[in-house]
Amino acid sequence: MIWTSTRVALCLAVLTTGLAACGPPATRGHLVQTRTDYDPLQPLNRKVFWFNDRLDVYVLAPVAKGWNRVAPDPVQRSLSNFFVNLRSPIVIVNDVLQGKVKNGASDFGRFAVNTTVGVVGFFDYATPLGLEQHVEDFGQTLGWWGLTPGAYFVIPLLGPSSVRDIVGLMADSVTNVSSWFAPWDALAAARVVDTINTRALFLQQVEEAKRASFDYYVFVRDAYLQRRNALVNDRVGGTNIDQEGLYGPEANDELYHPNLDAPPLQP
Amino acid sequence: MIRTIAALATVLMLVAAPLRASAADTPSADTNTPRGVVQATTGAVIEVLANRGFSTDEKRHHVEGIVYARVDFATLSKLVLARFWNELSEAQRTHFMEEFRENLSATYGRNVESYKNQKVTIVDDHAEPRGDWTVRTKIVRNGADDINVDYRLRQIDGTWKIIDIIIENVSLVANFRSQFQEIMSNGGATRLLQVLHDKNARGEPLKAPAAAAAAGAKS
């Protein structure tokens, strides 16, 4: 785990005094690690990844296919809405922890509208009202505070993660309000339903991803890390990868823009 | 398999088929600008995909033609291989470009029947360092979340060409680069070309339209 700055310690100190006034640093948990850095546990990760995939192929995907035949699309989406809504408190807490007051207010509004008018979250009436949904969790909060992802980790049953996101998952389980009221077996059952339903929504996607990739493990790892990094930096467009490294000249001189001397065209 | 992975899965599917669900804002587009190129390309692709008169093979053929004209495969190959590009001989580079192109076109080809009236709107476009240009688009789907797809363009020999497609912040170039680097660091260029060749040779036959339509019930 790499604590890039004293910022984290500082923010934690600030937090305990109740002032979550951490401004955004220039780069938040940016993907500055090199390839060998970010997956030191690759041999182990590949084994866990393989195990998860077998479980998916022989258990989860067949069950999800069955569910897909029984449940029409709107039912699946409503169920998905319900579970997303249930997680809203986590989003709101992390909005606040990152000082995103406006987003927090919007997510709180969503939670209120969808829990009441939207019948405990099955219907999404908030989005048409302009209450935008945000994706936040404590892993992202740690990134926002300046923490890099650390080693990539494949968790048995849960899938891709990182040191930072594992800490995030643990913290989020505390703010998961439903776990304060519901008994553990009900929570477990809900989790199973959520997993099957979500998997059913993406049957074709996963199949195609496996077919299109050359190394499915790397494909998933890279997509996960790129996506998490984008979420931390709240990118709404473009790539979050260091652009110099991706499109720039230093990887290879021939990559340099061929029309460097020409002024950029104004479209 | 938490929600993150579900979100990820959508992204993965789209990495495989970014062009299957695009449409232009307007039919006429000025292809001297990056925005115009993206508009013309997505528009032309959508026209083919939505055309019921075409067979699957015809659609595939037409989409391939459009993509070949607008994507610069030489630049794409160099970007994807990055520092490993220098380790390849001239013959290996040509070989790689051909196999990579064939592979991408097979991926798109498999998905031509998955199109279900998705619309594309161009969100904005802006300059990037060293004269590159990014055009941001949004795929609007019925009953599902929008998907952000960005195109990165570079002016090559006076023509704007697509050099990367970024779906929900996941860059295709970066993703392929990771995969190819993994393969090359475990067996060099020979292994990479072998893997590409084998995958293409396996020839994963095109799904029959009926099967594709059934599988495409969700997207």
Coordinates of C-alpha atoms in Angstrom, one line a residue:
Chain A
M1 CA 0.0 0.0 0.0
I2 CA 1.5 3.3 -1.0
W3 CA 0.5 6.3 0.9
T4 CA 1.4 9.0 -1.6
S5 CA 0.9 12.0 0.6
T6 CA 0.4 13.1 4.0
R7 CA -2.9 14.3 2.7
V8 CA -4.7 11.1 3.8
A9 CA -3.5 11.4 7.4
L10 CA -4.4 15.0 7.3
C11 CA -7.9 14.3 6.0
L12 CA -8.4 11.6 8.6
A13 CA -7.3 14.0 11.3
V14 CA -9.7 16.6 9.9
L15 CA -12.5 14.0 9.7
T16 CA -12.2 13.2 13.4
T17 CA -12.8 16.8 14.1
G18 CA -15.8 16.7 11.9
L19 CA -14.6 18.9 9.2
A20 CA -14.5 17.1 5.9
A21 CA -12.9 20.1 4.2
C22 CA -10.5 18.2 2.0
G23 CA -10.1 20.0 -1.3
P24 CA -9.3 18.0 -4.4
P25 CA -5.6 17.4 -4.9
A26 CA -4.1 18.0 -8.3
T27 CA -4.1 14.3 -9.1
R28 CA -6.2 12.0 -7.0
G29 CA -4.9 8.5 -6.6
H30 CA -3.6 8.7 -10.2
L31 CA -2.5 5.6 -11.9
V32 CA 1.2 6.4 -11.7
Q33 CA 2.2 2.8 -11.0
T34 CA 4.0 0.8 -13.7
R35 CA 2.8 -2.5 -14.9
T36 CA 4.9 -4.7 -12.7
D37 CA 3.9 -2.5 -9.7
Y38 CA 0.3 -2.9 -9.9
D39 CA -0.1 -6.6 -10.1
P40 CA 2.7 -8.2 -8.0
L41 CA 0.3 -11.0 -7.0
Q42 CA -0.5 -12.1 -10.5
P43 CA 0.2 -15.8 -10.1
L44 CA -2.2 -16.0 -7.2
N45 CA -4.7 -13.6 -8.8
R46 CA -4.8 -15.7 -11.9
K47 CA -5.7 -18.8 -9.9
V48 CA -8.5 -17.0 -8.0
F49 CA -9.7 -15.4 -11.3
W50 CA -9.8 -18.9 -12.8
F51 CA -11.8 -20.2 -9.9
N52 CA -14.3 -17.3 -10.1
D53 CA -14.7 -17.9 -13.8
R54 CA -15.4 -21.6 -13.4
L55 CA -18.0 -20.7 -10.7
D56 CA -19.5 -18.3 -13.1
V57 CA -19.5 -20.6 -16.1
Y58 CA -21.0 -23.6 -14.2
V59 CA -23.2 -22.0 -11.6
L60 CA -23.9 -18.3 -11.8
A61 CA -24.3 -17.9 -15.6
P62 CA -26.7 -21.0 -16.0
V63 CA -28.8 -19.8 -13.1
A64 CA -28.8 -16.3 -14.5
K65 CA -29.9 -17.6 -17.9
G66 CA -32.8 -19.4 -16.2
W67 CA -33.8 -16.2 -14.5
N68 CA -33.5 -14.4 -17.8
R69 CA -36.1 -16.8 -19.3
V70 CA -38.5 -16.3 -16.4
A71 CA -38.2 -12.6 -15.7
P72 CA -38.9 -10.0 -18.3
D73 CA -36.5 -7.1 -18.8
P74 CA -38.6 -4.5 -16.8
V75 CA -38.7 -6.9 -13.8
Q76 CA -34.9 -7.2 -13.9
R77 CA -34.4 -3.5 -14.2
S78 CA -36.8 -2.8 -11.3
L79 CA -35.0 -5.2 -9.1
S80 CA -31.7 -3.7 -10.1
N81 CA -33.1 -0.2 -9.3
F82 CA -34.1 -1.6 -5.9
F83 CA -30.6 -2.8 -5.0
V84 CA -29.0 0.4 -6.3
N85 CA -31.4 2.5 -4.1
L86 CA -30.5 0.3 -1.1
R87 CA -26.9 1.3 -1.5
S88 CA -27.7 5.0 -1.7
P89 CA -26.7 5.7 1.9
I90 CA -23.1 4.6 1.1
V91 CA -23.1 6.9 -1.9
I92 CA -24.3 9.8 0.2
V93 CA -21.8 9.2 3.0
N94 CA -19.0 9.2 0.4
D95 CA -20.2 12.2 -1.4
V96 CA -19.9 14.0 1.9
L97 CA -16.5 12.6 2.7
Q98 CA -15.2 13.9 -0.5
G99 CA -16.8 17.3 0.1
K100 CA -19.2 17.0 -2.8
V101 CA -22.1 18.6 -1.1
K102 CA -24.1 19.3 -4.2
N103 CA -23.8 15.7 -5.4
G104 CA -24.7 14.5 -1.9
A105 CA -27.8 16.6 -1.9
S106 CA -28.8 15.2 -5.3
D107 CA -28.2 11.6 -4.1
F108 CA -30.1 12.3 -0.9
G109 CA -33.0 13.6 -3.0
R110 CA -32.9 10.5 -5.2
F111 CA -33.0 8.3 -2.2
A112 CA -36.0 10.2 -0.8
V113 CA -37.9 10.2 -4.0
N114 CA -37.2 6.6 -5.1
T115 CA -37.8 5.2 -1.6
T116 CA -41.2 6.8 -1.3
V117 CA -42.7 7.6 -4.8
G118 CA -40.6 4.9 -6.4
V119 CA -42.0 2.2 -4.0
V120 CA -38.9 1.3 -1.9
G121 CA -36.6 1.9 -4.9
F122 CA -38.2 -0.4 -7.6
F123 CA -38.9 2.6 -9.8
D124 CA -36.6 5.4 -10.7
Y125 CA -38.5 8.6 -10.6
A126 CA -35.6 10.7 -9.6
T127 CA -33.6 10.7 -12.8
P128 CA -36.4 12.3 -14.9
L129 CA -36.6 14.9 -12.1
G130 CA -33.0 15.8 -12.9
L131 CA -31.6 14.2 -9.7
E132 CA -28.5 12.7 -11.3
Q133 CA -27.2 9.4 -9.9
H134 CA -23.5 9.3 -8.8
V135 CA -21.3 6.4 -8.2
E136 CA -19.3 6.7 -5.0
D137 CA -17.9 4.3 -2.5
F138 CA -15.2 4.5 0.1
G139 CA -12.5 3.1 -2.2
Q140 CA -13.1 6.2 -4.4
T141 CA -13.0 8.4 -1.3
L142 CA -9.6 7.0 -0.4
G143 CA -8.5 7.7 -4.0
W144 CA -9.9 11.2 -3.8
W145 CA -7.8 11.7 -0.7
G146 CA -4.7 10.8 -2.7
L147 CA -4.3 7.1 -2.1
T148 CA -3.1 5.0 -5.1
P149 CA -4.9 1.7 -5.7
G150 CA -2.0 -0.4 -4.5
A151 CA -1.7 -4.0 -5.6
Y152 CA -4.5 -5.4 -7.9
F153 CA -6.4 -8.1 -6.1
V154 CA -8.9 -10.7 -7.3
I155 CA -11.1 -11.6 -4.4
P156 CA -12.7 -15.1 -4.3
L157 CA -16.4 -14.8 -5.3
L158 CA -16.3 -11.0 -5.5
G159 CA -13.8 -10.5 -8.4
P160 CA -11.5 -7.6 -9.3
S161 CA -10.4 -5.3 -6.6
S162 CA -7.3 -3.6 -5.1
V163 CA -5.8 -2.9 -1.7
R164 CA -7.5 0.4 -1.7
D165 CA -10.9 -0.9 -2.8
I166 CA -10.8 -3.8 -0.3
V167 CA -10.4 -1.3 2.5
G168 CA -13.2 0.6 0.9
L169 CA -15.5 -2.4 0.8
M170 CA -14.9 -3.0 4.5
A171 CA -15.7 0.7 5.3
D172 CA -18.8 0.6 3.2
S173 CA -20.2 -2.4 4.9
V174 CA -20.3 -0.3 8.0
T175 CA -22.4 2.4 6.3
N176 CA -24.6 -0.1 4.6
V177 CA -27.8 0.9 6.4
S178 CA -29.8 -2.2 5.5
S179 CA -27.2 -4.3 7.5
W180 CA -28.3 -2.4 10.7
F181 CA -31.8 -3.7 10.5
A182 CA -32.0 -6.9 8.4
P183 CA -30.9 -10.3 9.8
W184 CA -27.8 -11.8 8.2
D185 CA -29.6 -14.5 6.3
A186 CA -32.0 -12.1 4.7
L187 CA -29.0 -10.0 3.7
A188 CA -27.3 -13.0 2.2
A189 CA -30.4 -14.0 0.3
A190 CA -30.7 -10.5 -1.0
R191 CA -27.1 -10.6 -2.1
V192 CA -27.7 -13.8 -4.0
V193 CA -30.7 -12.4 -5.8
D194 CA -28.9 -9.2 -6.6
T195 CA -25.9 -11.1 -8.0
I196 CA -28.1 -13.4 -10.2
N197 CA -30.2 -10.6 -11.4
T198 CA -27.3 -8.4 -12.2
R199 CA -25.5 -11.2 -14.0
A200 CA -28.7 -11.8 -16.1
L201 CA -28.6 -8.3 -17.3
F202 CA -25.1 -8.8 -18.8
L203 CA -25.1 -12.3 -20.2
Q204 CA -24.2 -11.4 -23.7
Q205 CA -21.6 -8.8 -22.7
V206 CA -19.5 -11.2 -20.7
E207 CA -19.7 -13.8 -23.4
E208 CA -18.5 -11.3 -26.0
A209 CA -15.8 -10.0 -23.7
K210 CA -14.3 -13.5 -23.4
R211 CA -14.4 -14.0 -27.1
A212 CA -12.9 -10.7 -28.0
S213 CA -10.0 -10.7 -25.6
F214 CA -6.6 -12.2 -26.0
D215 CA -5.9 -12.6 -22.3
Y216 CA -9.2 -12.4 -20.5
Y217 CA -7.5 -11.9 -17.1
V218 CA -5.5 -8.9 -18.4
F219 CA -8.6 -7.6 -20.2
V220 CA -10.6 -7.5 -17.0
R221 CA -7.8 -6.2 -14.9
D222 CA -7.1 -3.3 -17.2
A223 CA -10.7 -2.4 -17.6
Y224 CA -11.2 -2.5 -13.9
L225 CA -8.2 -0.3 -13.1
Q226 CA -9.1 2.2 -15.9
R227 CA -12.7 2.4 -14.7
R228 CA -11.8 2.8 -11.0
N229 CA -9.3 5.5 -11.8
A230 CA -11.9 7.3 -13.9
L231 CA -14.4 7.1 -11.1
V232 CA -12.0 8.5 -8.6
N233 CA -11.2 11.4 -10.8
D234 CA -14.9 11.8 -11.7
R235 CA -14.1 11.8 -15.4
V236 CA -17.2 12.0 -17.6
G237 CA -15.3 11.6 -20.8
G238 CA -12.0 10.7 -22.4
T239 CA -9.4 8.4 -21.0
N240 CA -8.0 8.6 -17.6
I241 CA -4.8 7.0 -18.5
D242 CA -1.8 9.3 -18.5
Q243 CA -2.1 10.7 -22.0
E244 CA 1.6 11.2 -22.6
G245 CA 2.2 7.6 -21.9
L246 CA -0.7 6.5 -24.1
Y247 CA -0.5 8.7 -27.1
G248 CA 2.7 10.6 -26.5
P249 CA 6.1 10.1 -28.1
E250 CA 8.3 8.7 -25.3
A251 CA 7.1 5.1 -25.7
N252 CA 8.3 5.3 -29.3
D253 CA 9.5 8.3 -31.3
E254 CA 7.6 7.2 -34.3
L255 CA 4.4 7.7 -32.4
Y256 CA 5.0 11.4 -32.3
H257 CA 2.5 13.5 -34.1
P258 CA 3.5 13.5 -37.7
N259 CA 2.2 17.0 -38.3
L260 CA 3.8 18.6 -35.3
D261 CA 4.8 21.7 -37.1
A262 CA 1.4 22.3 -38.6
P263 CA -1.0 24.3 -36.5
P264 CA -3.9 22.3 -35.2
L265 CA -6.9 22.6 -37.4
Q266 CA -9.8 24.5 -36.0
P267 CA -12.9 22.5 -36.8
Chain B
M1 CA -19.7 -10.4 -8.5
I2 CA -20.7 -7.1 -7.1
R3 CA -22.2 -4.2 -8.9
T4 CA -18.9 -2.8 -10.0
I5 CA -18.3 -5.9 -12.0
A6 CA -21.7 -5.6 -13.5
A7 CA -20.9 -2.1 -14.7
L8 CA -17.6 -3.4 -15.9
A9 CA -19.3 -6.1 -17.9
T10 CA -21.2 -3.5 -19.9
V11 CA -18.0 -1.7 -20.7
L12 CA -16.4 -5.0 -21.7
M13 CA -19.1 -5.8 -24.2
L14 CA -18.8 -2.3 -25.6
V15 CA -15.0 -2.6 -26.0
A16 CA -15.8 -5.5 -28.2
A17 CA -18.5 -3.7 -30.2
P18 CA -18.2 0.0 -29.9
L19 CA -19.5 0.7 -33.4
R20 CA -22.5 -1.4 -33.4
A21 CA -24.8 1.1 -31.8
S22 CA -24.0 4.5 -33.4
A23 CA -26.1 7.0 -35.3
A24 CA -25.4 10.4 -36.7
D25 CA -27.1 13.6 -35.7
T26 CA -27.5 14.8 -39.2
P27 CA -26.9 13.0 -42.5
S28 CA -24.6 15.6 -43.9
A29 CA -21.2 15.9 -42.2
D30 CA -18.1 17.9 -43.0
T31 CA -15.4 15.3 -43.0
N32 CA -12.7 17.9 -42.8
T33 CA -13.3 18.2 -39.1
P34 CA -12.9 15.5 -36.4
R35 CA -16.5 16.0 -35.4
G36 CA -17.6 15.6 -39.0
V37 CA -15.6 12.4 -39.3
V38 CA -17.2 10.9 -36.3
Q39 CA -20.6 12.0 -37.4
A40 CA -20.1 10.6 -40.9
T41 CA -18.7 7.3 -39.6
T42 CA -21.3 6.6 -37.0
G43 CA -24.0 7.7 -39.4
A44 CA -22.8 5.4 -42.2
V45 CA -22.4 2.5 -39.8
I46 CA -25.9 2.9 -38.4
E47 CA -27.4 3.2 -41.8
V48 CA -25.9 -0.2 -42.7
L49 CA -26.9 -1.8 -39.3
A50 CA -30.5 -0.6 -39.6
N51 CA -30.9 -1.7 -43.2
R52 CA -33.2 -4.7 -43.2
G53 CA -32.4 -5.3 -46.8
F54 CA -28.9 -6.4 -46.0
S55 CA -27.9 -9.9 -45.1
T56 CA -25.6 -10.4 -42.1
D57 CA -22.7 -10.9 -44.4
E58 CA -23.5 -7.8 -46.4
K59 CA -23.8 -5.7 -43.2
R60 CA -20.5 -7.1 -42.0
H61 CA -18.8 -6.3 -45.3
H62 CA -20.1 -2.7 -45.5
V63 CA -19.3 -1.9 -41.8
E64 CA -15.8 -3.3 -42.4
G65 CA -15.4 -0.9 -45.4
I66 CA -16.5 2.1 -43.4
V67 CA -14.3 1.3 -40.5
Y68 CA -11.2 0.6 -42.7
A69 CA -11.6 4.0 -44.3
R70 CA -11.9 5.9 -41.0
V71 CA -9.6 4.1 -38.6
D72 CA -5.8 4.4 -39.1
F73 CA -4.6 0.9 -38.4
A74 CA -1.0 1.7 -38.8
T75 CA -1.1 4.3 -36.0
L76 CA -3.4 2.1 -34.0
S77 CA -0.9 -0.8 -34.2
K78 CA 2.0 1.5 -33.2
L79 CA 0.1 2.9 -30.2
V80 CA -1.1 -0.5 -29.1
L81 CA 2.4 -2.1 -29.2
A82 CA 4.2 1.1 -28.0
R83 CA 7.8 0.3 -27.1
F84 CA 7.5 -3.2 -28.4
W85 CA 6.9 -1.9 -31.9
N86 CA 10.7 -1.4 -32.2
E87 CA 11.3 -5.0 -31.4
L88 CA 9.4 -6.1 -34.5
S89 CA 11.0 -6.5 -37.9
E90 CA 9.4 -4.8 -40.9
A91 CA 7.8 -8.1 -41.9
Q92 CA 6.5 -8.7 -38.4
R93 CA 4.9 -5.3 -38.3
T94 CA 3.0 -5.8 -41.5
H95 CA 2.0 -9.2 -40.3
F96 CA 0.8 -7.8 -37.0
M97 CA -1.2 -5.0 -38.6
E98 CA -3.0 -7.5 -40.9
E99 CA -3.8 -9.9 -38.1
F100 CA -4.9 -7.2 -35.7
R101 CA -7.1 -5.6 -38.3
E102 CA -8.7 -8.9 -39.2
N103 CA -9.3 -9.6 -35.5
L104 CA -11.0 -6.3 -34.9
S105 CA -13.1 -6.7 -38.0
A106 CA -14.2 -10.2 -36.8
T107 CA -15.2 -8.7 -33.5
Y108 CA -17.4 -6.1 -35.1
G109 CA -18.7 -8.6 -37.6
R110 CA -20.0 -10.8 -34.9
N111 CA -22.2 -8.1 -33.5
V112 CA -23.8 -6.5 -36.6
E113 CA -27.1 -8.1 -35.7
S114 CA -27.2 -6.8 -32.2
Y115 CA -28.2 -3.3 -33.2
K116 CA -31.5 -2.3 -31.7
N117 CA -32.3 1.3 -32.6
Q118 CA -29.8 2.9 -30.3
K119 CA -29.2 6.6 -31.1
V120 CA -26.0 8.5 -30.9
T121 CA -25.6 12.2 -30.0
I122 CA -22.4 14.1 -30.2
V123 CA -21.8 15.7 -26.8
D124 CA -18.8 17.9 -27.6
D125 CA -15.4 18.0 -29.2
H126 CA -12.1 19.5 -28.0
A127 CA -8.4 19.7 -28.8
E128 CA -5.9 17.5 -27.1
P129 CA -2.1 18.0 -26.8
R130 CA -0.1 17.9 -30.0
G131 CA -3.0 18.5 -32.3
D132 CA -5.1 15.4 -31.5
W133 CA -8.8 15.8 -31.2
T134 CA -11.5 14.2 -29.0
V135 CA -15.1 13.9 -30.0
R136 CA -17.4 12.8 -27.2
T137 CA -20.6 10.9 -28.0
K138 CA -23.3 9.3 -26.0
I139 CA -25.2 6.2 -27.0
V140 CA -28.8 6.6 -26.0
R141 CA -30.6 3.3 -25.3
N142 CA -34.2 2.5 -24.6
G143 CA -34.7 1.4 -21.0
A144 CA -31.0 1.3 -20.1
D145 CA -28.4 3.8 -19.1
D146 CA -26.6 6.0 -21.7
I147 CA -23.1 5.0 -22.6
N148 CA -20.3 7.4 -23.1
V149 CA -18.1 6.7 -26.1
D150 CA -15.3 9.0 -27.0
Y151 CA -13.3 9.0 -30.3
R152 CA -9.7 10.2 -30.4
L153 CA -8.6 11.5 -33.8
R154 CA -5.3 12.5 -35.3
Q155 CA -4.6 14.2 -38.6
I156 CA -2.6 11.8 -40.7
D157 CA -1.5 13.0 -44.2
G158 CA -4.1 15.8 -44.0
T159 CA -7.0 13.5 -43.1
W160 CA -8.6 13.1 -39.7
K161 CA -8.4 9.4 -38.6
I162 CA -9.8 7.6 -35.6
I163 CA -6.9 6.3 -33.5
D164 CA -8.6 5.3 -30.3
I165 CA -12.1 4.6 -29.0
I166 CA -12.8 5.2 -25.3
I167 CA -15.9 3.5 -23.9
E168 CA -17.0 4.6 -20.4
N169 CA -13.4 5.8 -19.8
V170 CA -11.8 2.6 -20.8
S171 CA -9.5 3.2 -23.7
L172 CA -9.3 0.4 -26.3
V173 CA -5.7 1.2 -27.1
A174 CA -4.7 1.0 -23.4
N175 CA -6.6 -2.2 -22.9
F176 CA -5.1 -4.0 -26.0
R177 CA -1.7 -2.6 -25.0
S178 CA -1.9 -4.3 -21.6
Q179 CA -2.9 -7.6 -23.1
F180 CA -0.3 -7.5 -25.8
Q181 CA 2.5 -6.5 -23.4
E182 CA 1.6 -9.4 -21.2
I183 CA 1.9 -11.8 -24.1
M184 CA 5.1 -10.2 -25.5
S185 CA 6.8 -10.2 -22.1
N186 CA 6.1 -13.9 -21.9
G187 CA 7.2 -14.9 -25.4
G188 CA 8.2 -12.0 -27.6
A189 CA 6.9 -11.0 -31.0
T190 CA 6.8 -14.6 -32.2
R191 CA 4.4 -15.6 -29.5
L192 CA 2.2 -12.5 -30.1
L193 CA 1.9 -13.1 -33.8
Q194 CA 1.1 -16.8 -33.1
V195 CA -1.6 -15.9 -30.6
L196 CA -3.2 -13.4 -33.0
H197 CA -3.0 -15.9 -35.9
D198 CA -4.5 -18.7 -33.9
K199 CA -7.3 -16.6 -32.7
N200 CA -8.1 -15.5 -36.3
A201 CA -7.7 -19.0 -37.7
R202 CA -10.1 -20.4 -35.2
G203 CA -12.4 -18.3 -37.3
E204 CA -15.2 -18.1 -34.7
P205 CA -18.0 -18.4 -37.1
L206 CA -20.5 -15.6 -37.4
K207 CA -23.6 -16.2 -35.3
A208 CA -26.6 -17.1 -37.4
P209 CA -28.9 -14.1 -37.4
A210 CA -31.7 -15.9 -35.5
A211 CA -29.2 -17.0 -32.8
A212 CA -27.7 -13.5 -32.6
A213 CA -31.2 -11.9 -32.3
A214 CA -32.0 -14.3 -29.4
A215 CA -28.7 -13.6 -27.7
G216 CA -29.2 -10.0 -28.3
A217 CA -32.4 -9.9 -26.2
K218 CA -30.4 -7.9 -23.7
S219 CA -27.9 -5.2 -24.4

